[in-house]
Amino acid sequence: MILTDASQLAQLNGNDKVTFYPQKGAGIFGNPIALQVQSLVKLIDELRALGAEAFVDLPGIVVIGNQSAGKSSLVEAIGAIPLPRDISTCTRCPIECRLKNVDKDWSCQIRLRRNLDGSSLRGGLTDMDVAENALEENFGPLLTDKSNLDGMIRRAQLAILHRSVEASTFVDLTDDEIAEDYTGDKIQTRFSSDVVCLEIESRDVTDLSFIDLPGIIAYDPKGEENVQFVEDLVKENIRGNKLILLTIPMKEDFQLQKAVFLAKKADPLGVFTKPDTLKQGEHEPFVEILTGRNQECQLHHGYFVTRLPNVEERKKNLSHSDVLAQDKGFFEEEKPWSELLEFRDQMGVANLTTKLSLLLSQLITKSLPGIRNTVKQSLSETVAALDKLPTAIPENAAHELYDKLVTFRNDVHKLIEGENGFKSLVQHCRGSYTELKDNILSSRPNFQPTERPETQEPHEPIRMKTVIMGNENVVQSTSDPLYLDDLRKKLQSEVARELPFNLPFTAKRTLMLDYFEIWSDHSFKCFDSVTAQLRECLVKLANEHFGQYILGGLEEEVRNIIELEIDRHAAQTKCRIEWLLDLEQSPFTNDENEYAKYRESYLGIYKQGRKVDSSNATHSPRELDEAFAALAKIGIKGLSVADLSKLRGGETFEEELTVMAEVSTYFQIAYKRFIDNLPRIIDHDFLRALDKDILRALGDGLQLNEVGGNSLAERYLAESPETTIRRSELLARKERLEEIMHKLKTSHQTILKRT
């Protein structure tokens, strides 16, 4: 709006402490926020020129409208630029206008900014694709004569529409050459999403930047696909962080226009054009909308109305100042506009330009924090992606490869030690060792301190306590029950020349070793589980470190060496496990105190079990009566049932109970040391030994120290063409993002100084 007092300016700028300066010309360069607006608009223009729009949604103004809606005339009036008008050269591609208010004569540099394929929109393209093609190229020299701009824009648009032809070809073409060689030729595309950029500097323009899109069409004789292309082009450009300038001719029912339908979803600023074409009585509907009395048609930013030169007036080549003066005079003199004093700030190009400039600066200010964060995040992700790629092959490839092997070995060490981020192997080992402990414990003797039941279906064996667990069997024994009378037979089978009451040690040794037979299976099952997990972890690590070197076969070679090392250390470790198992074939303990403690505990457990079994013996009343009667005949009278057990005499299985206790005691001692020693052997002889030897094995296997080792290393480090291309893309992306970030930082400091 026109700023007529300081309160209006303060309201727009969000600052109550503003000194008012009178309006000068068609813009805000006479106002105190002009420098800030100039800096903001310049920043976005520079970011767009750097290709930042490939990474972030840059704020901007987009001018849209149906074909023949007065859009080009509006752009000419705002930017003081002549646009091509004849039917063959109307707007066929986006034209980006960057207006910079500087204290010098008019000048314009035309640039071209292309999409990847010249025909499709950004959809389906990666950010990297767009970024690599988003930089701008100059088209022709710097123009200082405004009369040359029309013709140069025509040539720039031809260059856009003839992507297969070098752009510089069109710079110096004459009008006759254009008409003869390029008008309507087959290689010319009908429309394009590539952009003609006009960077205009003058003391007569407002700091502003906007994109003029081709007019929306309902029909194209060259093909229906062109109608859809233009519509898609408009949809793509009004999406996101954009201020939409919607041009609406007053001679048509604007609610039926496709441009209005598309723009309404994005809260545009409406601009009514061609008010001079209305006849008496046709103004009222538009006045109702302009003044807000018609609420149904209201837009987020409201409406403006402009009076632009008609066909006859354009032939007179009016100056920009004449166009603005004619526009201003129309609204001051013509009714009903001249009577709407309260809404005068919504009429005319000058007011519209000021409003657009302020709205754009506000949009930019609001968007900058998000832009910085997005660029920073994109830069961080790009650096991370580069770090994951192998470095380019250096001059000393053998040294580079050895460094990579050291890094790999360091991760192997972390894996063996179970450091943060590398805990999978150690956690798997812990599970395997717990399973080993349970399996070994389950093989313990299942002694039953009772005689074998005489029934066909023996009763449930007594679940004996284990000293090692300290409570009822948590892990049940899988051994067959061994009863007292069966144990007696087993022991007697071992007796040879021994004197009475002397049991040979071989009898106990044989009994002890019976319960160790299954230990071998459990031991190698545990070791095989650890070995399989180690293979899996090392294969994964090898892929992470060397998977990108497919071309030279480095990963495959490393994996082969690792497999050989695992097999070599596994074979050595199995020998150690066999040695440990063989060690248990000769029962031994030097810990007399521990042995005595366990023996006493188990002897107590088995004797208690024997008493419980005896007390549970049942006799019928008849049997008890017959026993008491027989005792009475020999003079023994007055006995109770409890007294009968005393008459049985001493324990008849004392020796067997002692053997049960001693065998169980030795099992506990052997079990405790075995479940520690086996994991220690696996850890020391297998895991840590491989950790110690892997770097040497890799160096020897890859022959890095041999003659020609550097050439071999170069072959191993050869990267795929895809990796080379990817690195180049990421480096270019990183450089672009760093430029954008630098621009954001330096411009932010400049803006702060001017605020």
Coordinates of N, CA and C in Angstrom, one line a residue, residues 277-352:
T277 N -11.7 -1.3 -19.6 CA -12.6 -2.0 -20.6 C -14.0 -2.2 -20.1
L278 N -14.3 -1.8 -18.8 CA -15.6 -2.0 -18.3 C -16.5 -0.9 -18.8
K279 N -17.7 -1.3 -19.0 CA -18.7 -0.3 -19.4 C -19.5 0.1 -18.2
Q280 N -20.3 1.2 -18.3 CA -21.1 1.7 -17.2 C -22.0 0.6 -16.7
G281 N -22.0 0.4 -15.4 CA -22.8 -0.6 -14.7 C -22.1 -1.9 -14.5
E282 N -20.9 -2.1 -15.1 CA -20.2 -3.3 -14.9 C -19.2 -3.3 -13.8
H283 N -19.0 -2.2 -13.1 CA -18.0 -2.0 -12.1 C -18.4 -2.6 -10.7
E284 N -19.6 -2.6 -10.4 CA -20.1 -2.9 -9.1 C -19.6 -4.2 -8.5
P285 N -19.6 -5.3 -9.3 CA -19.1 -6.6 -8.7 C -17.7 -6.5 -8.3
F286 N -16.9 -5.8 -9.0 CA -15.4 -5.7 -8.7 C -15.2 -4.7 -7.6
V287 N -16.0 -3.7 -7.5 CA -15.9 -2.8 -6.3 C -16.2 -3.5 -5.1
E288 N -17.3 -4.4 -5.1 CA -17.7 -5.1 -4.0 C -16.6 -6.0 -3.5
I289 N -15.8 -6.6 -4.4 CA -14.7 -7.5 -4.0 C -13.5 -6.7 -3.5
L290 N -13.2 -5.6 -4.2 CA -12.1 -4.7 -3.8 C -12.2 -4.2 -2.4
T291 N -13.4 -3.8 -2.1 CA -13.7 -3.1 -0.8 C -14.0 -4.1 0.3
G292 N -14.1 -5.4 0.0 CA -14.3 -6.4 1.0 C -15.7 -6.7 1.3
R293 N -16.6 -6.0 0.6 CA -18.1 -6.2 0.9 C -18.5 -7.6 0.5
N294 N -17.9 -8.1 -0.6 CA -18.2 -9.5 -1.0 C -17.2 -10.4 -0.3
Q295 N -17.6 -11.1 0.7 CA -16.8 -11.9 1.5 C -16.5 -13.2 0.9
E296 N -17.3 -13.7 0.0 CA -17.2 -15.0 -0.6 C -15.9 -15.1 -1.5
C297 N -15.5 -14.0 -2.1 CA -14.5 -14.0 -3.0 C -13.1 -13.4 -2.5
Q298 N -13.1 -13.2 -1.2 CA -11.9 -12.6 -0.6 C -10.7 -13.6 -0.6
L299 N -9.5 -13.0 -0.9 CA -8.3 -13.7 -0.8 C -7.4 -13.3 0.4
H300 N -6.4 -14.1 0.7 CA -5.7 -13.8 1.9 C -5.1 -12.4 2.0
H301 N -4.5 -12.0 0.9 CA -3.8 -10.7 0.8 C -4.7 -9.6 0.1
G302 N -5.9 -9.9 -0.1 CA -6.8 -9.0 -0.7 C -6.6 -8.8 -2.2
Y303 N -7.1 -7.6 -2.7 CA -7.0 -7.3 -4.1 C -6.5 -5.9 -4.4
F304 N -5.9 -5.8 -5.6 CA -5.4 -4.6 -6.2 C -6.1 -4.4 -7.5
V305 N -6.1 -3.2 -8.1 CA -6.6 -3.0 -9.4 C -5.6 -2.1 -10.1
T306 N -5.2 -2.4 -11.3 CA -4.2 -1.6 -12.1 C -4.8 -1.3 -13.5
R307 N -4.4 -0.2 -14.0 CA -4.8 0.2 -15.3 C -3.5 0.2 -16.2
L308 N -3.4 -0.7 -17.1 CA -2.2 -0.9 -17.9 C -2.4 -0.5 -19.4
P309 N -1.4 -0.1 -20.1 CA -1.5 0.3 -21.5 C -2.2 -0.7 -22.4
N310 N -3.1 -0.3 -23.2 CA -3.8 -1.2 -24.1 C -2.9 -1.3 -25.4
V311 N -3.5 -2.0 -26.4 CA -2.7 -2.3 -27.6 C -2.2 -1.0 -28.3
E312 N -3.2 -0.1 -28.4 CA -2.8 1.1 -29.1 C -1.8 2.0 -28.4
E313 N -1.9 2.0 -27.1 CA -1.0 2.8 -26.2 C 0.4 2.1 -26.3
R314 N 0.5 0.8 -26.4 CA 1.8 0.2 -26.4 C 2.5 0.5 -27.7
K315 N 1.8 0.7 -28.7 CA 2.4 1.1 -30.0 C 3.2 2.4 -29.9
K316 N 2.8 3.3 -28.9 CA 3.4 4.6 -28.8 C 4.7 4.5 -28.0
N317 N 5.0 3.3 -27.5 CA 6.3 3.2 -26.8 C 6.4 4.1 -25.6
L318 N 5.4 4.2 -24.8 CA 5.4 5.0 -23.6 C 6.6 4.7 -22.7
S319 N 7.1 5.7 -22.1 CA 8.1 5.5 -21.1 C 7.5 4.9 -19.8
H320 N 8.4 4.3 -19.0 CA 7.9 3.7 -17.8 C 7.2 4.8 -16.9
S321 N 7.8 5.9 -16.8 CA 7.2 7.0 -16.0 C 5.8 7.4 -16.5
D322 N 5.7 7.4 -17.9 CA 4.4 7.8 -18.5 C 3.4 6.7 -18.2
V323 N 3.8 5.4 -18.2 CA 2.8 4.4 -17.9 C 2.3 4.5 -16.4
L324 N 3.2 4.8 -15.5 CA 2.8 5.0 -14.1 C 2.0 6.2 -13.9
A325 N 2.3 7.3 -14.6 CA 1.5 8.5 -14.5 C 0.1 8.3 -15.1
Q326 N 0.0 7.6 -16.2 CA -1.3 7.3 -16.8 C -2.1 6.4 -15.9
D327 N -1.5 5.4 -15.3 CA -2.1 4.5 -14.3 C -2.6 5.3 -13.1
K328 N -1.8 6.1 -12.6 CA -2.2 6.9 -11.4 C -3.4 7.9 -11.7
G329 N -3.3 8.5 -12.9 CA -4.3 9.5 -13.3 C -5.6 8.8 -13.5
F330 N -5.6 7.6 -14.0 CA -6.9 6.9 -14.3 C -7.7 6.7 -13.0
F331 N -7.0 6.3 -11.9 CA -7.8 6.1 -10.7 C -8.1 7.4 -9.9
E332 N -7.4 8.4 -10.2 CA -7.7 9.7 -9.6 C -8.9 10.4 -10.3
E333 N -9.1 10.1 -11.6 CA -10.1 10.8 -12.4 C -11.3 10.0 -12.8
E334 N -11.2 8.7 -12.9 CA -12.3 7.9 -13.4 C -13.2 7.3 -12.3
K335 N -14.5 7.4 -12.5 CA -15.4 6.9 -11.5 C -15.7 5.4 -11.8
P336 N -15.9 4.6 -10.9 CA -16.1 4.9 -9.4 C -14.8 4.9 -8.6
W337 N -13.7 4.7 -9.3 CA -12.4 4.5 -8.6 C -12.0 5.8 -7.8
S338 N -12.2 6.9 -8.5 CA -11.8 8.2 -7.9 C -12.6 8.5 -6.6
E339 N -13.8 7.9 -6.4 CA -14.6 8.1 -5.3 C -14.3 7.2 -4.1
L340 N -13.4 6.2 -4.3 CA -13.1 5.2 -3.3 C -11.8 5.6 -2.6
L341 N -11.9 6.8 -2.0 CA -10.6 7.3 -1.4 C -10.1 6.4 -0.3
E342 N -10.9 5.7 0.4 CA -10.5 4.9 1.5 C -9.7 3.7 1.0
F343 N -9.9 3.3 -0.3 CA -9.2 2.2 -0.8 C -8.2 2.6 -1.9
R344 N -7.8 3.8 -1.9 CA -6.9 4.3 -3.0 C -5.6 3.6 -2.9
D345 N -5.2 3.1 -1.7 CA -3.9 2.4 -1.6 C -3.9 1.0 -2.2
Q346 N -5.1 0.6 -2.7 CA -5.2 -0.7 -3.4 C -5.3 -0.5 -4.9
M347 N -5.0 0.7 -5.4 CA -5.1 1.0 -6.8 C -3.8 1.5 -7.4
G348 N -3.5 1.0 -8.6 CA -2.3 1.5 -9.2 C -1.1 0.6 -9.1
V349 N -0.2 0.6 -10.1 CA 1.0 -0.2 -10.1 C 2.0 0.2 -9.0
A350 N 2.1 1.5 -8.7 CA 3.0 2.0 -7.7 C 2.6 1.4 -6.3
N351 N 1.4 1.4 -6.0 CA 0.9 0.9 -4.7 C 1.1 -0.7 -4.6
L352 N 0.8 -1.3 -5.8 CA 1.0 -2.7 -5.8 C 2.5 -3.1 -5.7

